[in-house]
Coordinates of C-alpha atoms and ligand atoms in Angstrom, one line a residue:
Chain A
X7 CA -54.2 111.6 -82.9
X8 CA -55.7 113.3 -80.1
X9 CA -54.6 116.3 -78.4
X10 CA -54.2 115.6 -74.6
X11 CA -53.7 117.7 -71.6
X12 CA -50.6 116.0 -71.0
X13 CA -49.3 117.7 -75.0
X14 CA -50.2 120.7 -73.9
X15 CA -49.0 121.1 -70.3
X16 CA -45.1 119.7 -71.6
X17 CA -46.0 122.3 -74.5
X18 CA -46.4 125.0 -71.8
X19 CA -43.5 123.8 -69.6
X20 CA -41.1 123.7 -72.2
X21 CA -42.4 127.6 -73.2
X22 CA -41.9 128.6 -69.8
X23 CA -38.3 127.4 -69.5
X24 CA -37.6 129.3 -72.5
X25 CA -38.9 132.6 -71.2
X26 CA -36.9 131.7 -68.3
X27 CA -33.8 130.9 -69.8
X28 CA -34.0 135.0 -71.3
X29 CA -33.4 136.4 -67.7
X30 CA -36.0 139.1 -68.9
X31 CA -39.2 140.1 -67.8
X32 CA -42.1 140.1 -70.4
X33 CA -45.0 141.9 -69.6
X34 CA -47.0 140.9 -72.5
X35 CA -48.2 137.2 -74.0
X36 CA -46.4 136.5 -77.3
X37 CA -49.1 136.5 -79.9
X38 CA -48.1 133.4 -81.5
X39 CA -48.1 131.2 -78.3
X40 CA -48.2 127.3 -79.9
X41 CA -50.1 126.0 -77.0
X42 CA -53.1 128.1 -77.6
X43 CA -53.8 127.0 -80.9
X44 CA -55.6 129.6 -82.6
X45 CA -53.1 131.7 -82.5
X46 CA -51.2 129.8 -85.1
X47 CA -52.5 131.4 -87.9
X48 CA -53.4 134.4 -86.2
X49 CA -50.4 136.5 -85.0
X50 CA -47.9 138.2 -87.5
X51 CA -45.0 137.0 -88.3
X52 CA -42.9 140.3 -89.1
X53 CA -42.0 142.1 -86.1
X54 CA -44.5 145.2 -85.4
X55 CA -42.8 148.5 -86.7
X56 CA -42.7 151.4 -84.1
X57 CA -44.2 154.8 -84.4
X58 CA -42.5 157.5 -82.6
X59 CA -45.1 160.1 -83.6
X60 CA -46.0 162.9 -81.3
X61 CA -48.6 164.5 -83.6
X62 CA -49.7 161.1 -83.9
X63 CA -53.6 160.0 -83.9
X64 CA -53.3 157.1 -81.5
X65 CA -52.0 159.6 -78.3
X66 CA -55.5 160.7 -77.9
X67 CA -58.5 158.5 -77.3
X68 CA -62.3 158.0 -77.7
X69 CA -63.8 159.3 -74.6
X70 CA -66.8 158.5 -72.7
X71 CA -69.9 160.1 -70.3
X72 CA -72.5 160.0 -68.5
X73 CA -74.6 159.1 -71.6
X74 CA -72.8 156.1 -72.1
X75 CA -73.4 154.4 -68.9
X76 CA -76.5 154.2 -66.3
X77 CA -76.3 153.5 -63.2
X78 CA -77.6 150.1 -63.6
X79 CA -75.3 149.0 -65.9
X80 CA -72.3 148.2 -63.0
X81 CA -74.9 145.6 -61.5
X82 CA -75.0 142.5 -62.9
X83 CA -77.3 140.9 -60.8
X84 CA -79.9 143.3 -61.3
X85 CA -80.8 143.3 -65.2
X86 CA -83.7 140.8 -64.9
X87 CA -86.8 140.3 -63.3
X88 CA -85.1 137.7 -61.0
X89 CA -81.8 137.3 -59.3
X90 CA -79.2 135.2 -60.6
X91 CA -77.8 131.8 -59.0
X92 CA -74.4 131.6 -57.8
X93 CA -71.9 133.0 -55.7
X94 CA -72.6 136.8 -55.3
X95 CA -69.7 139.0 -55.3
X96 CA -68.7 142.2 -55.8
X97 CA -64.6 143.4 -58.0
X98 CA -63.5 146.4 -57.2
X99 CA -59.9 148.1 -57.8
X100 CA -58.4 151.3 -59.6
X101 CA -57.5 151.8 -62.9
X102 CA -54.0 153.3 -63.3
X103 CA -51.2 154.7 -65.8
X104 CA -47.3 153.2 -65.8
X105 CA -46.9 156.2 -64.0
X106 CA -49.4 155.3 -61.3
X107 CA -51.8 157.9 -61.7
X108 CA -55.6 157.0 -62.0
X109 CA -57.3 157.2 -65.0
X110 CA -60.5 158.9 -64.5
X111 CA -63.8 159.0 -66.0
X112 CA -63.1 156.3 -68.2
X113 CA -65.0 153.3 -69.7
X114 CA -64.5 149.8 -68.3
X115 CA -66.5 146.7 -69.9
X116 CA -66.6 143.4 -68.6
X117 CA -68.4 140.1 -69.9
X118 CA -68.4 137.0 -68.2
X119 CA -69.9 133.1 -68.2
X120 CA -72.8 132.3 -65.5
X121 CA -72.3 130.4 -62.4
X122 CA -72.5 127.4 -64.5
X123 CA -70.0 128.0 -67.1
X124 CA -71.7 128.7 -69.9
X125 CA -72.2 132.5 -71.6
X126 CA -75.6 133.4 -72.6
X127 CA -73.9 133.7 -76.6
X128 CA -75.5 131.4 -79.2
X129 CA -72.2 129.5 -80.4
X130 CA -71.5 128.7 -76.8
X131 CA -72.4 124.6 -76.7
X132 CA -71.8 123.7 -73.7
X133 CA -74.2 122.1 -71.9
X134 CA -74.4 123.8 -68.9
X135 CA -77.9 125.6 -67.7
X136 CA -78.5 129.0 -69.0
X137 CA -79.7 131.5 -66.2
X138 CA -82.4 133.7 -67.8
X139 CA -81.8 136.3 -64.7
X140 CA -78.0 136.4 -66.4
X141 CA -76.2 137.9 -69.6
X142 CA -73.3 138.5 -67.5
X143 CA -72.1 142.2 -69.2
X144 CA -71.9 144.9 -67.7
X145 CA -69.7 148.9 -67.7
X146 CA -69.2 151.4 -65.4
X147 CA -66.9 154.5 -65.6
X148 CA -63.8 155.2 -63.3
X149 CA -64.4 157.7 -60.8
X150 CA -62.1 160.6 -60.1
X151 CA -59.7 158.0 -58.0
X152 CA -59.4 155.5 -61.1
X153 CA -61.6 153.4 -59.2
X154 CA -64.1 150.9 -60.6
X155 CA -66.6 148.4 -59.4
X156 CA -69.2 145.9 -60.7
X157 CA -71.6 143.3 -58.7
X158 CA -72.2 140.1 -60.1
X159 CA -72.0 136.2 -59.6
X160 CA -68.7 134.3 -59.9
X161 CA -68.4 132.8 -62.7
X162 CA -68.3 129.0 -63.2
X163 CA -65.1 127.1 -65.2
X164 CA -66.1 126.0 -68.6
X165 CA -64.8 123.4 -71.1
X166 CA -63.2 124.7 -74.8
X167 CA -61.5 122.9 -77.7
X168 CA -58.3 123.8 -77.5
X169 CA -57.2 119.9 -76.8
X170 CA -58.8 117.0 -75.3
X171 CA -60.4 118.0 -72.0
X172 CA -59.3 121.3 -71.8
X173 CA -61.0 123.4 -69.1
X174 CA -60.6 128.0 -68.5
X175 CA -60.7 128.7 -65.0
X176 CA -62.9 130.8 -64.1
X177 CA -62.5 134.2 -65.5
X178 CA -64.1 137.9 -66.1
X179 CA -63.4 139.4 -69.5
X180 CA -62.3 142.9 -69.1
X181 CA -61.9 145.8 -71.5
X182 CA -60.6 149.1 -70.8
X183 CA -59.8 152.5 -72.2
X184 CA -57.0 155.2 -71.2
X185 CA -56.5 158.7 -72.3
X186 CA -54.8 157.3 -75.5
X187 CA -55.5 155.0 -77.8
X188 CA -52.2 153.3 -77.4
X189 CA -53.7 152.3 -73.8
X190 CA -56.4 150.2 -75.0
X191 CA -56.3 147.2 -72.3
X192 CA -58.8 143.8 -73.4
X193 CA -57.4 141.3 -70.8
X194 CA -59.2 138.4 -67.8
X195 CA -58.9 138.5 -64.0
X196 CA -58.8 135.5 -62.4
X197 CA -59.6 134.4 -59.0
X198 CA -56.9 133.6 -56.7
X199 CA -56.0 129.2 -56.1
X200 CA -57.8 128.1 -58.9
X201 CA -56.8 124.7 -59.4
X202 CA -56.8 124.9 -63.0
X203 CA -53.8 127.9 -63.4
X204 CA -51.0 125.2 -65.0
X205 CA -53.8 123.7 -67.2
X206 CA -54.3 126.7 -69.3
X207 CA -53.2 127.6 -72.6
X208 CA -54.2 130.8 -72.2
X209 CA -53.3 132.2 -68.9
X210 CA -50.3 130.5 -69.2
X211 CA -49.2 132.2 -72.6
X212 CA -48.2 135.0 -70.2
X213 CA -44.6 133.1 -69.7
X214 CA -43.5 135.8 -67.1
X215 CA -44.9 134.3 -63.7
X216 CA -44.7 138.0 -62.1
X217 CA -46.7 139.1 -65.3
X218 CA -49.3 136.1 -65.0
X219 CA -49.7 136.8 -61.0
X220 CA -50.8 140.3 -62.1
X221 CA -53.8 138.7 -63.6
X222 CA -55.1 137.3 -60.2
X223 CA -57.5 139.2 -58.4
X224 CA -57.1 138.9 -54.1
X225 CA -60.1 138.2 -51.9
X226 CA -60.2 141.4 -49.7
X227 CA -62.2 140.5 -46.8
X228 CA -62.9 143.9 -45.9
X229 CA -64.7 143.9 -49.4
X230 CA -67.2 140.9 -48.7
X231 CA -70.5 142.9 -47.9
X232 CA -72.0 141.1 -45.0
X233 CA -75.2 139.1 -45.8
X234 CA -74.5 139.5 -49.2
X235 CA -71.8 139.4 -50.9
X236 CA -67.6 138.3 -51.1
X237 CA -65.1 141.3 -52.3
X238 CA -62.5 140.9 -54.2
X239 CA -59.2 143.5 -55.1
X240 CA -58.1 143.4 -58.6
X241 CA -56.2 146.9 -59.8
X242 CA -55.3 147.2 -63.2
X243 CA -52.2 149.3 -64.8
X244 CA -52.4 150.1 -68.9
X245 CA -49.5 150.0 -71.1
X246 CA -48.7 152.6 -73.4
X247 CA -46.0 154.8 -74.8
X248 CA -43.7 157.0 -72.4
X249 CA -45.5 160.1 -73.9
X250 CA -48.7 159.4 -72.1
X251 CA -47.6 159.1 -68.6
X252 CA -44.9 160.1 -66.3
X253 CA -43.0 158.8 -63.1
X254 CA -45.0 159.6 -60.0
X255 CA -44.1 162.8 -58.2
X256 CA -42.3 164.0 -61.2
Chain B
X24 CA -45.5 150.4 -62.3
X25 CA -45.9 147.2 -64.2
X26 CA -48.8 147.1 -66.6
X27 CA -51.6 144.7 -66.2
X28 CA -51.0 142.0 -69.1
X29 CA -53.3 141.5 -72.4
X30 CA -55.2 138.7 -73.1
X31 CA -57.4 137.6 -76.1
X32 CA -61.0 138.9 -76.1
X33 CA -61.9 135.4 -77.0
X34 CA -64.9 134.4 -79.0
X35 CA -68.1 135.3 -76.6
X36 CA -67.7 139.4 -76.4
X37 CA -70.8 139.7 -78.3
X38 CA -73.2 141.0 -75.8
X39 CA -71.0 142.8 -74.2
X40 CA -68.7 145.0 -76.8
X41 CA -70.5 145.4 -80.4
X42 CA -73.3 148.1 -79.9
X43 CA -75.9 148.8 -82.6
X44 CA -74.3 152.1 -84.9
X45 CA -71.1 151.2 -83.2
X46 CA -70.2 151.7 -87.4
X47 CA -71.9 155.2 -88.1
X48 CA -69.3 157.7 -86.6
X49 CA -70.7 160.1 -89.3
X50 CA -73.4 162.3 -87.9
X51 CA -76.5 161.6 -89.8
X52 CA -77.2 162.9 -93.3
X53 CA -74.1 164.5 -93.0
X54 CA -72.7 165.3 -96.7
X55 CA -69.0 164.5 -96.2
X56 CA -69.6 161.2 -95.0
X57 CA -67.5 158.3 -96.4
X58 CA -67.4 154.6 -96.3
X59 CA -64.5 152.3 -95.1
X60 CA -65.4 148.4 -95.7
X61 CA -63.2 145.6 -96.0
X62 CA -62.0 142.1 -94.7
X63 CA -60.2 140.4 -92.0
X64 CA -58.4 136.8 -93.0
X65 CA -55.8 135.1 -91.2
X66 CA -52.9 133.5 -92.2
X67 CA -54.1 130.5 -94.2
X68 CA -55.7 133.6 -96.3
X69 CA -59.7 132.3 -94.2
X70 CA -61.8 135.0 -93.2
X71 CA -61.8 135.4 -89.2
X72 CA -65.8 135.2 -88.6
X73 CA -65.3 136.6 -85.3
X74 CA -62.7 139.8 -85.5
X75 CA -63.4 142.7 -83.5
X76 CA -62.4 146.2 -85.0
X77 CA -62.1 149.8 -83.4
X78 CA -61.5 152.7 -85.1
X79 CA -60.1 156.3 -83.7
X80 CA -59.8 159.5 -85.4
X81 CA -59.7 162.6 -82.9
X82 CA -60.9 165.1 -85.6
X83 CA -59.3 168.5 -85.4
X84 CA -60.2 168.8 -81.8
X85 CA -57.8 166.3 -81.2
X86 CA -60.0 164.5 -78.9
X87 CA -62.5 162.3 -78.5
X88 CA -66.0 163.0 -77.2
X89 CA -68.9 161.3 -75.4
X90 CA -72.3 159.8 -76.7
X91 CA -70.8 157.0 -78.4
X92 CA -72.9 154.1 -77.0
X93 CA -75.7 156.3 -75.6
X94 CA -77.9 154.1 -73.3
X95 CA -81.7 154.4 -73.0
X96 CA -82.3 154.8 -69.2
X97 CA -85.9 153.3 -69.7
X98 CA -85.2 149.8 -70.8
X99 CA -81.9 150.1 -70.0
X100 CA -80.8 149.2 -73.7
X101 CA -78.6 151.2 -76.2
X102 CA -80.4 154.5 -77.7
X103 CA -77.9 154.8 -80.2
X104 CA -75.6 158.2 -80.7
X105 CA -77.5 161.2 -81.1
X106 CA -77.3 161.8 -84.5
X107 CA -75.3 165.2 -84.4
X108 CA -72.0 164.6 -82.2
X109 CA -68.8 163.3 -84.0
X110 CA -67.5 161.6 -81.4
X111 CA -63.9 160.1 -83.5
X112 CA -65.0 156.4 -82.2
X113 CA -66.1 153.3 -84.0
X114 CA -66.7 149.5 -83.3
X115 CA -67.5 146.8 -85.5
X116 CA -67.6 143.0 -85.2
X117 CA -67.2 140.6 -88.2
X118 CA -69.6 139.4 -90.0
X119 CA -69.8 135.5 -90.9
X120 CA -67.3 136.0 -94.3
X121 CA -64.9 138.1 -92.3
X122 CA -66.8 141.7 -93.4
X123 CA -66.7 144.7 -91.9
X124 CA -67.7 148.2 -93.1
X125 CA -68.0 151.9 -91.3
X126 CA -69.3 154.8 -92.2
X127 CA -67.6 158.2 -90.9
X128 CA -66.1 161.4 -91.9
X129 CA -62.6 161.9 -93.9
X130 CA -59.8 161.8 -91.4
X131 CA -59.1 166.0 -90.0
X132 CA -55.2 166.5 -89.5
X133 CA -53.7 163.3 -89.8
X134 CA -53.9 161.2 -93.6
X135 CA -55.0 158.0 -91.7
X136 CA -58.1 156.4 -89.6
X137 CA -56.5 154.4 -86.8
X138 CA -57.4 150.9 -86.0
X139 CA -56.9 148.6 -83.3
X140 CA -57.5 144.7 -83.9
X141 CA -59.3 142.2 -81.7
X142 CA -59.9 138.0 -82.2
X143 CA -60.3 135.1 -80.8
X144 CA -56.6 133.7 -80.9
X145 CA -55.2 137.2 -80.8
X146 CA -53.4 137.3 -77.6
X147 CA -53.0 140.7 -77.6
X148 CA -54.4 143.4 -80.0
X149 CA -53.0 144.6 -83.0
X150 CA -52.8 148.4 -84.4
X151 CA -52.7 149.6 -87.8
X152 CA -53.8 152.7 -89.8
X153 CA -56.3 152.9 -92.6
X154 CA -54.6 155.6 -94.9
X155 CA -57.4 156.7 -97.0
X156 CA -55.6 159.1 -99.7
X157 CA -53.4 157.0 -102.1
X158 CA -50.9 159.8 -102.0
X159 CA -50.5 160.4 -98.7
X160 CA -46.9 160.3 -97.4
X161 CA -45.3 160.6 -93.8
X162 CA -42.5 159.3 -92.0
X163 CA -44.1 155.8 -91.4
X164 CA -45.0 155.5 -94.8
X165 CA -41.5 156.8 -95.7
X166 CA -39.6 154.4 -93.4
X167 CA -41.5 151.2 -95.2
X168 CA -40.5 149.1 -98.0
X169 CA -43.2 149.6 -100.7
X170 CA -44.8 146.0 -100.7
X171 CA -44.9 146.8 -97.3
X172 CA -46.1 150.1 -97.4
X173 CA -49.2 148.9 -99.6
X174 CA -51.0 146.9 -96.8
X175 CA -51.8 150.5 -95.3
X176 CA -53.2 152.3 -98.4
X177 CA -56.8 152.0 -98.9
X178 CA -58.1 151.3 -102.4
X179 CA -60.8 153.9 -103.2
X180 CA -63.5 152.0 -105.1
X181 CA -65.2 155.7 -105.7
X182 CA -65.2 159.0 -104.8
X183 CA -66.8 158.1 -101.1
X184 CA -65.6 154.4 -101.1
X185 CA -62.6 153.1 -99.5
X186 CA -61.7 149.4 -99.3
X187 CA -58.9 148.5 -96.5
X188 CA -58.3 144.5 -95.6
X189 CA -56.4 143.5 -92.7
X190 CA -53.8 140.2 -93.0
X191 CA -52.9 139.0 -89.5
X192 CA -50.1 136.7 -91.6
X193 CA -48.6 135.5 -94.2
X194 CA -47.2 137.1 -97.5
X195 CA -49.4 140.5 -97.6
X196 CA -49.4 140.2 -94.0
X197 CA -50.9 144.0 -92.6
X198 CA -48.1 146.3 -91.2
X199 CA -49.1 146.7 -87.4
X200 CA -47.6 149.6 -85.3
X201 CA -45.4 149.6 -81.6
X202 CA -46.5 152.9 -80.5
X203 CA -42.8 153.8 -78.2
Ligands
FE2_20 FE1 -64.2 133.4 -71.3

């Protein structure tokens, strides 16, 4: 029997009334979440054991320079001969602790579809044009205010097999690195009244609706470069243990 | 402040977070280098094809340095690390049958290589440790049953060979760490 959108939406609905019905917020996606269904046989099923180890490994991280990144590299509309089609636009926003402090000098990598939906990746099938001025990666580091920022297109929605007719809104793939390990962030911004929010598996495995609006970027007007190209504001806080940040001001 | 929440790298990182050597942590030639190999399979006991790994160890300067993905401001490709600099960080994709291998230095300070776990389906990554000396002990070790326990010893298949796979479920399921 097929799969339809109409499953997986009451799926979703009844998963939202049971994080509601906790009175709790949850910051975090459950790994097994049912509606996306490959994570059934991917999450564990005994509950993660915790480490409270302050000589532990994991409380530093991997660092990165100015060998790791060119200029270049924050521009994704510039690694061909030609320019890209689409929507130019330009994400910028700060990288920050729980504490609220920036995170400086640090690595952020972000990978998207073109404006047509489809990623320039081999086992991607769907048959939307590839762009050949478009891979659609690209890195920069934080500067000393946590702040990063990346030109590119916006990317288009795209089709997957979750179910029948199942459709990601339009998303940029972002990875990012602390100053522990125990901060390691691989997440997807989203751009603000897409249509397709309550249709996906994936955005919606983030039950907590204050959670899942974290995940939205804003259009900032005062971002949109005239002539060329719409801003948008999406700031980004990392998880990790108390022992790698503190309260603001304390 | 609220954090930011995870969501699952998905399938089409490829371009963007492997990088060629993203496995040789060990400077070149070095003579203390070691190998760390192994699978990832998911719960029906398949391999996952498309598994990202990362591996830390801060060495006994207790941090980690830069020249890890080096780029080549010519062509604007990777130039690959400089051959001398342990810089404590690794990255590998799967392979088709769910393989993965590294090569690096023994672990300085600590009895483990850390790990953190990226898939498609995996809504939010996973850490574990690689403990590469079948004697080690420590108060993780201590604190876990020893079926357990097991999932976080390597198996050295010779002197400079260790073998460590990773179960996101089931039975022999990994151990995977809350850091608090
Ligand atoms: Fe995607």
């Amino acid at each position: 029997m097929t799969l339809t959108q109409h499953d997986i939406s009451r799926e979703i609905a009844r998963q939202a009334t049971a994080h509601a019905a906790t009175g709790e917020a949850a910051h975090h996606p459950a790994r097994g979440y049912a509606p996306y269904r490959s994570s059934r046989l991917r999450h564990p099923g005994q509950p993660l054991v915790t480490v409270q180890d302050p000589e532990g490994a994991e409380l530093s991280g991997p660092a990165f320079g100015l060998t790791d990144v060119t200029e270049l590299d924050a521009d994704l509309t510039r690694q061909h001969t030609g320019e890209p089609l689409g929507e130019r636009i330009t994400v910028t926003g700060r990288v920050l602790d729980r504490g609220g402090r920036p995170v400086r000098g640090q690595l952020v990598e972000i990978w998207q579809a073109n404006a047509s939906g489809r990623y320039a990746h081999q086992r991607d099938r769907h048959r939307a044009p590839l762009d050949p001025h478009f891979t659609g990666v690209g890195r920069c580091l934080t500067d000393a205010q946590g702040q990063y920022a990346f030109t590119t297109v916006r990317p288009g929605a795209y089709p997957w097999r979750n179910h029948h007719n199942a459709w990601r809104p339009a998303h940029i793939h972002f990875s990012l690195f602390g100053t522990a390990f125990t901060q390691r962030l691989v997440t997807q911004m989203y751009f603000p009244g897409d249509p397709l929010f309550p249709y996906d598996p994936i955005l919606q495995s983030v039950t907590d609706p204050a959670a899942r609006a974290r995940l939205v970027a804003t259009y900032d007007h005062d971002l949109s470069v005239p002539e060329w190209s719409l801003g948008y504001r999406w700031d980004i806080v990392l998880d990790g243990p108390t022992a790698t940040w503190t309260e603001e001001g304390r | 402040m609220h954090p930011t929440p995870s969501q699952t790298v998905g399938p089409f990182y490829g371009y963007a977070l492997p990088f060629p050597g993203g496995g040789e942590i060990a400077p070149v030639g070095h003579p203390d280098a070691i190998t760390v190999h192994g699978y990832v399979y998911d719960g029906a006991g398949a391999p996952i094809p498309d598994a990202l790994l990362e591996f830390w160890q801060p060495g006994h300067a207790r941090a980690g340095k830069p020249g890890s993905m080096r780029r080549d401001p010519v062509t604007g490709g990777f130039a690959g690390r400089d051959g001398v600099t342990f810089t404590g960080f690794g990255r590998v994709a799967t392979a088709a049958d769910g393989h993965w291998s590294i090569r690096t230095l023994p672990p300085a300070g600590v009895p483990y290589l850390s790990l953190c776990v990226f898939a498609r389906g995996l809504l939010h990554h996973l850490y574990t440790r690689a403990y590469l000396d079948p004697a080690a002990t420590d108060p993780l070790l201590a604190a876990l049953a020893p079926g357990r326990r097991a999932t976080l010893l390597a198996a050295q298949e010779d002197p400079r060979t260790h073998r460590f796979d990773i179960r996101l479920q089931g039975p022999e399921e990994t151990v995977f760490l809350d850091f608090r």
